[in-house]
Amino acid sequence: MALELPGWLREALNFLGYEWPASNEDTLNAWATAYSGVQGTVSGAHGQFNNGLQHIASNNSGPGVEAFQSYMTGGDAALHSLEKFGHGADVVGQVCQVCAQLVLGLKGVVIAQLAILAAAIAAAVASAGIGTAAAFAAREAAKRIIDGVIGEIVGIVLMGG
């Protein structure tokens, strides 16, 4: 289930300086599944194509058949293009999966930032203004922690894991 906010709340967060990702991670995951499924469909078509070529070669002979076989299995042939298309679709599916993980991670970062802001506001109210320097220090510490978490999330996602 995607973490979605109403438009007015996203707009309010943007006014406060928090950028809530507008992308829907469920949609990205659905795209990843769809593109990864293309590989199986293409593999089936590739097999049928190959079987047809073998049928032609086994039931016919002569220079025309040999020319046809070499044309259909050559470097720029449809058979190789079909194979490359399947691999390309699989890569696109993996990229969509990584993007979905990144969007979810970024949404988690914004939630963490809001929780830290709420704690800083509560501390400022409780100290009646005496802890302004402490609140500033807490905000800076939180900012560094969040930057570290973002770096770690990006590192994990880029490492595939």
PDB file of N, CA and C in Angstrom, residues 75-134:
ATOM      1  N   GLY A  75      23.356 -11.148 -37.393  1.00  0.00           N
ATOM      2  CA  GLY A  75      23.537 -10.198 -36.290  1.00  0.00           C
ATOM      3  C   GLY A  75      22.427  -9.173 -36.142  1.00  0.00           C
ATOM      4  N   ASP A  76      21.847  -8.706 -37.247  1.00  0.00           N
ATOM      5  CA  ASP A  76      20.790  -7.695 -37.185  1.00  0.00           C
ATOM      6  C   ASP A  76      19.407  -8.299 -37.392  1.00  0.00           C
ATOM      7  N   ALA A  77      19.292  -9.593 -37.247  1.00  0.00           N
ATOM      8  CA  ALA A  77      18.031 -10.277 -37.528  1.00  0.00           C
ATOM      9  C   ALA A  77      16.997 -10.032 -36.435  1.00  0.00           C
ATOM     10  N   ALA A  78      15.756 -10.298 -36.800  1.00  0.00           N
ATOM     11  CA  ALA A  78      14.647 -10.123 -35.862  1.00  0.00           C
ATOM     12  C   ALA A  78      14.807 -11.027 -34.638  1.00  0.00           C
ATOM     13  N   LEU A  79      15.401 -12.181 -34.828  1.00  0.00           N
ATOM     14  CA  LEU A  79      15.586 -13.113 -33.715  1.00  0.00           C
ATOM     15  C   LEU A  79      16.443 -12.493 -32.621  1.00  0.00           C
ATOM     16  N   HIS A  80      17.524 -11.839 -33.004  1.00  0.00           N
ATOM     17  CA  HIS A  80      18.399 -11.204 -32.017  1.00  0.00           C
ATOM     18  C   HIS A  80      17.758  -9.945 -31.437  1.00  0.00           C
ATOM     19  N   SER A  81      17.022  -9.225 -32.272  1.00  0.00           N
ATOM     20  CA  SER A  81      16.323  -8.030 -31.778  1.00  0.00           C
ATOM     21  C   SER A  81      15.293  -8.411 -30.729  1.00  0.00           C
ATOM     22  N   LEU A  82      14.596  -9.506 -30.964  1.00  0.00           N
ATOM     23  CA  LEU A  82      13.601  -9.984 -30.005  1.00  0.00           C
ATOM     24  C   LEU A  82      14.259 -10.353 -28.681  1.00  0.00           C
ATOM     25  N   GLU A  83      15.396 -11.002 -28.764  1.00  0.00           N
ATOM     26  CA  GLU A  83      16.139 -11.382 -27.561  1.00  0.00           C
ATOM     27  C   GLU A  83      16.614 -10.143 -26.791  1.00  0.00           C
ATOM     28  N   LYS A  84      17.142  -9.155 -27.519  1.00  0.00           N
ATOM     29  CA  LYS A  84      17.596  -7.914 -26.883  1.00  0.00           C
ATOM     30  C   LYS A  84      16.435  -7.153 -26.258  1.00  0.00           C
ATOM     31  N   PHE A  85      15.286  -7.175 -26.918  1.00  0.00           N
ATOM     32  CA  PHE A  85      14.106  -6.505 -26.381  1.00  0.00           C
ATOM     33  C   PHE A  85      13.706  -7.118 -25.040  1.00  0.00           C
ATOM     34  N   GLY A  86      13.742  -8.431 -24.953  1.00  0.00           N
ATOM     35  CA  GLY A  86      13.408  -9.103 -23.695  1.00  0.00           C
ATOM     36  C   GLY A  86      14.352  -8.719 -22.575  1.00  0.00           C
ATOM     37  N   HIS A  87      15.637  -8.675 -22.870  1.00  0.00           N
ATOM     38  CA  HIS A  87      16.617  -8.274 -21.853  1.00  0.00           C
ATOM     39  C   HIS A  87      16.423  -6.814 -21.458  1.00  0.00           C
ATOM     40  N   GLY A  88      16.144  -5.961 -22.445  1.00  0.00           N
ATOM     41  CA  GLY A  88      15.916  -4.545 -22.159  1.00  0.00           C
ATOM     42  C   GLY A  88      14.698  -4.337 -21.271  1.00  0.00           C
ATOM     43  N   ALA A  89      13.630  -5.065 -21.541  1.00  0.00           N
ATOM     44  CA  ALA A  89      12.424  -4.954 -20.721  1.00  0.00           C
ATOM     45  C   ALA A  89      12.700  -5.399 -19.292  1.00  0.00           C
ATOM     46  N   ASP A  90      13.515  -6.428 -19.138  1.00  0.00           N
ATOM     47  CA  ASP A  90      13.863  -6.893 -17.794  1.00  0.00           C
ATOM     48  C   ASP A  90      14.661  -5.832 -17.040  1.00  0.00           C
ATOM     49  N   VAL A  91      15.571  -5.164 -17.722  1.00  0.00           N
ATOM     50  CA  VAL A  91      16.355  -4.089 -17.099  1.00  0.00           C
ATOM     51  C   VAL A  91      15.442  -2.938 -16.685  1.00  0.00           C
ATOM     52  N   VAL A  92      14.500  -2.577 -17.547  1.00  0.00           N
ATOM     53  CA  VAL A  92      13.553  -1.510 -17.207  1.00  0.00           C
ATOM     54  C   VAL A  92      12.748  -1.903 -15.968  1.00  0.00           C
ATOM     55  N   GLY A  93      12.350  -3.161 -15.871  1.00  0.00           N
ATOM     56  CA  GLY A  93      11.632  -3.633 -14.690  1.00  0.00           C
ATOM     57  C   GLY A  93      12.463  -3.506 -13.421  1.00  0.00           C
ATOM     58  N   GLN A  94      13.739  -3.841 -13.508  1.00  0.00           N
ATOM     59  CA  GLN A  94      14.615  -3.711 -12.346  1.00  0.00           C
ATOM     60  C   GLN A  94      14.798  -2.249 -11.952  1.00  0.00           C
ATOM     61  N   VAL A  95      14.907  -1.372 -12.933  1.00  0.00           N
ATOM     62  CA  VAL A  95      15.053   0.059 -12.648  1.00  0.00           C
ATOM     63  C   VAL A  95      13.792   0.592 -11.967  1.00  0.00           C
ATOM     64  N   CYS A  96      12.626   0.176 -12.434  1.00  0.00           N
ATOM     65  CA  CYS A  96      11.371   0.601 -11.794  1.00  0.00           C
ATOM     66  C   CYS A  96      11.319   0.120 -10.344  1.00  0.00           C
ATOM     67  N   GLN A  97      11.809  -1.087 -10.077  1.00  0.00           N
ATOM     68  CA  GLN A  97      11.836  -1.612  -8.712  1.00  0.00           C
ATOM     69  C   GLN A  97      12.745  -0.769  -7.825  1.00  0.00           C
ATOM     70  N   VAL A  98      13.916  -0.405  -8.337  1.00  0.00           N
ATOM     71  CA  VAL A  98      14.845   0.444  -7.579  1.00  0.00           C
ATOM     72  C   VAL A  98      14.217   1.807  -7.313  1.00  0.00           C
ATOM     73  N   CYS A  99      13.555   2.368  -8.319  1.00  0.00           N
ATOM     74  CA  CYS A  99      12.900   3.671  -8.140  1.00  0.00           C
ATOM     75  C   CYS A  99      11.817   3.590  -7.071  1.00  0.00           C
ATOM     76  N   ALA A 100      11.060   2.505  -7.043  1.00  0.00           N
ATOM     77  CA  ALA A 100      10.023   2.339  -6.022  1.00  0.00           C
ATOM     78  C   ALA A 100      10.645   2.296  -4.629  1.00  0.00           C
ATOM     79  N   GLN A 101      11.766   1.607  -4.496  1.00  0.00           N
ATOM     80  CA  GLN A 101      12.445   1.552  -3.201  1.00  0.00           C
ATOM     81  C   GLN A 101      12.972   2.924  -2.798  1.00  0.00           C
ATOM     82  N   LEU A 102      13.492   3.672  -3.757  1.00  0.00           N
ATOM     83  CA  LEU A 102      13.987   5.017  -3.463  1.00  0.00           C
ATOM     84  C   LEU A 102      12.857   5.942  -3.025  1.00  0.00           C
ATOM     85  N   VAL A 103      11.722   5.876  -3.704  1.00  0.00           N
ATOM     86  CA  VAL A 103      10.577   6.720  -3.343  1.00  0.00           C
ATOM     87  C   VAL A 103      10.118   6.388  -1.931  1.00  0.00           C
ATOM     88  N   LEU A 104      10.021   5.111  -1.613  1.00  0.00           N
ATOM     89  CA  LEU A 104       9.606   4.708  -0.269  1.00  0.00           C
ATOM     90  C   LEU A 104      10.617   5.182   0.773  1.00  0.00           C
ATOM     91  N   GLY A 105      11.897   5.063   0.469  1.00  0.00           N
ATOM     92  CA  GLY A 105      12.929   5.544   1.392  1.00  0.00           C
ATOM     93  C   GLY A 105      12.860   7.044   1.608  1.00  0.00           C
ATOM     94  N   LEU A 106      12.628   7.793   0.537  1.00  0.00           N
ATOM     95  CA  LEU A 106      12.527   9.251   0.662  1.00  0.00           C
ATOM     96  C   LEU A 106      11.301   9.659   1.470  1.00  0.00           C
ATOM     97  N   LYS A 107      10.214   8.929   1.313  1.00  0.00           N
ATOM     98  CA  LYS A 107       9.025   9.223   2.117  1.00  0.00           C
ATOM     99  C   LYS A 107       9.310   8.955   3.592  1.00  0.00           C
ATOM    100  N   GLY A 108      10.055   7.901   3.872  1.00  0.00           N
ATOM    101  CA  GLY A 108      10.452   7.615   5.251  1.00  0.00           C
ATOM    102  C   GLY A 108      11.332   8.710   5.825  1.00  0.00           C
ATOM    103  N   VAL A 109      12.200   9.269   4.991  1.00  0.00           N
ATOM    104  CA  VAL A 109      13.070  10.360   5.442  1.00  0.00           C
ATOM    105  C   VAL A 109      12.239  11.582   5.812  1.00  0.00           C
ATOM    106  N   VAL A 110      11.241  11.923   5.006  1.00  0.00           N
ATOM    107  CA  VAL A 110      10.391  13.079   5.312  1.00  0.00           C
ATOM    108  C   VAL A 110       9.628  12.842   6.613  1.00  0.00           C
ATOM    109  N   ILE A 111       9.145  11.625   6.813  1.00  0.00           N
ATOM    110  CA  ILE A 111       8.441  11.305   8.061  1.00  0.00           C
ATOM    111  C   ILE A 111       9.387  11.461   9.246  1.00  0.00           C
ATOM    112  N   ALA A 112      10.620  10.996   9.105  1.00  0.00           N
ATOM    113  CA  ALA A 112      11.600  11.142  10.189  1.00  0.00           C
ATOM    114  C   ALA A 112      11.897  12.614  10.455  1.00  0.00           C
ATOM    115  N   GLN A 113      12.016  13.406   9.407  1.00  0.00           N
ATOM    116  CA  GLN A 113      12.261  14.839   9.579  1.00  0.00           C
ATOM    117  C   GLN A 113      11.107  15.501  10.333  1.00  0.00           C
ATOM    118  N   LEU A 114       9.889  15.125  10.000  1.00  0.00           N
ATOM    119  CA  LEU A 114       8.726  15.704  10.684  1.00  0.00           C
ATOM    120  C   LEU A 114       8.677  15.282  12.150  1.00  0.00           C
ATOM    121  N   ALA A 115       9.050  14.042  12.441  1.00  0.00           N
ATOM    122  CA  ALA A 115       9.072  13.582  13.830  1.00  0.00           C
ATOM    123  C   ALA A 115      10.126  14.346  14.631  1.00  0.00           C
ATOM    124  N   ILE A 116      11.266  14.573  14.032  1.00  0.00           N
ATOM    125  CA  ILE A 116      12.325  15.327  14.715  1.00  0.00           C
ATOM    126  C   ILE A 116      11.899  16.773  14.927  1.00  0.00           C
ATOM    127  N   LEU A 117      11.231  17.360  13.933  1.00  0.00           N
ATOM    128  CA  LEU A 117      10.732  18.725  14.080  1.00  0.00           C
ATOM    129  C   LEU A 117       9.709  18.803  15.209  1.00  0.00           C
ATOM    130  N   ALA A 118       8.823  17.813  15.283  1.00  0.00           N
ATOM    131  CA  ALA A 118       7.822  17.806  16.350  1.00  0.00           C
ATOM    132  C   ALA A 118       8.496  17.712  17.719  1.00  0.00           C
ATOM    133  N   ALA A 119       9.529  16.879  17.828  1.00  0.00           N
ATOM    134  CA  ALA A 119      10.250  16.764  19.096  1.00  0.00           C
ATOM    135  C   ALA A 119      10.956  18.069  19.441  1.00  0.00           C
ATOM    136  N   ALA A 120      11.527  18.738  18.444  1.00  0.00           N
ATOM    137  CA  ALA A 120      12.210  20.011  18.695  1.00  0.00           C
ATOM    138  C   ALA A 120      11.219  21.080  19.129  1.00  0.00           C
ATOM    139  N   ILE A 121      10.050  21.103  18.520  1.00  0.00           N
ATOM    140  CA  ILE A 121       9.023  22.075  18.908  1.00  0.00           C
ATOM    141  C   ILE A 121       8.542  21.789  20.322  1.00  0.00           C
ATOM    142  N   ALA A 122       8.325  20.516  20.633  1.00  0.00           N
ATOM    143  CA  ALA A 122       7.884  20.155  21.982  1.00  0.00           C
ATOM    144  C   ALA A 122       8.941  20.534  23.015  1.00  0.00           C
ATOM    145  N   ALA A 123      10.208  20.333  22.685  1.00  0.00           N
ATOM    146  CA  ALA A 123      11.282  20.701  23.615  1.00  0.00           C
ATOM    147  C   ALA A 123      11.344  22.208  23.799  1.00  0.00           C
ATOM    148  N   ALA A 124      11.135  22.953  22.720  1.00  0.00           N
ATOM    149  CA  ALA A 124      11.163  24.415  22.820  1.00  0.00           C
ATOM    150  C   ALA A 124      10.006  24.925  23.669  1.00  0.00           C
ATOM    151  N   VAL A 125       8.845  24.342  23.504  1.00  0.00           N
ATOM    152  CA  VAL A 125       7.683  24.752  24.303  1.00  0.00           C
ATOM    153  C   VAL A 125       7.909  24.393  25.766  1.00  0.00           C
ATOM    154  N   ALA A 126       8.448  23.212  26.022  1.00  0.00           N
ATOM    155  CA  ALA A 126       8.660  22.765  27.401  1.00  0.00           C
ATOM    156  C   ALA A 126       9.714  23.609  28.111  1.00  0.00           C
ATOM    157  N   SER A 127      10.702  24.093  27.393  1.00  0.00           N
ATOM    158  CA  SER A 127      11.763  24.868  28.035  1.00  0.00           C
ATOM    159  C   SER A 127      11.456  26.356  28.060  1.00  0.00           C
ATOM    160  N   ALA A 128      10.321  26.729  27.528  1.00  0.00           N
ATOM    161  CA  ALA A 128       9.873  28.127  27.517  1.00  0.00           C
ATOM    162  C   ALA A 128      10.909  29.046  26.878  1.00  0.00           C
ATOM    163  N   GLY A 129      11.556  28.589  25.823  1.00  0.00           N
ATOM    164  CA  GLY A 129      12.484  29.436  25.089  1.00  0.00           C
ATOM    165  C   GLY A 129      13.912  29.363  25.571  1.00  0.00           C
ATOM    166  N   ILE A 130      14.164  28.748  26.725  1.00  0.00           N
ATOM    167  CA  ILE A 130      15.522  28.665  27.252  1.00  0.00           C
ATOM    168  C   ILE A 130      16.373  27.740  26.383  1.00  0.00           C
ATOM    169  N   GLY A 131      15.751  26.754  25.834  1.00  0.00           N
ATOM    170  CA  GLY A 131      16.505  25.752  25.076  1.00  0.00           C
ATOM    171  C   GLY A 131      16.609  26.040  23.595  1.00  0.00           C
ATOM    172  N   THR A 132      16.575  27.296  23.190  1.00  0.00           N
ATOM    173  CA  THR A 132      16.674  27.616  21.767  1.00  0.00           C
ATOM    174  C   THR A 132      17.980  27.099  21.180  1.00  0.00           C
ATOM    175  N   ALA A 133      19.049  27.297  21.879  1.00  0.00           N
ATOM    176  CA  ALA A 133      20.342  26.804  21.392  1.00  0.00           C
ATOM    177  C   ALA A 133      20.349  25.281  21.348  1.00  0.00           C
ATOM    178  N   ALA A 134      19.737  24.667  22.352  1.00  0.00           N
ATOM    179  CA  ALA A 134      19.671  23.204  22.367  1.00  0.00           C
ATOM    180  C   ALA A 134      18.800  22.702  21.219  1.00  0.00           C
TER     181      ALA A 134
END
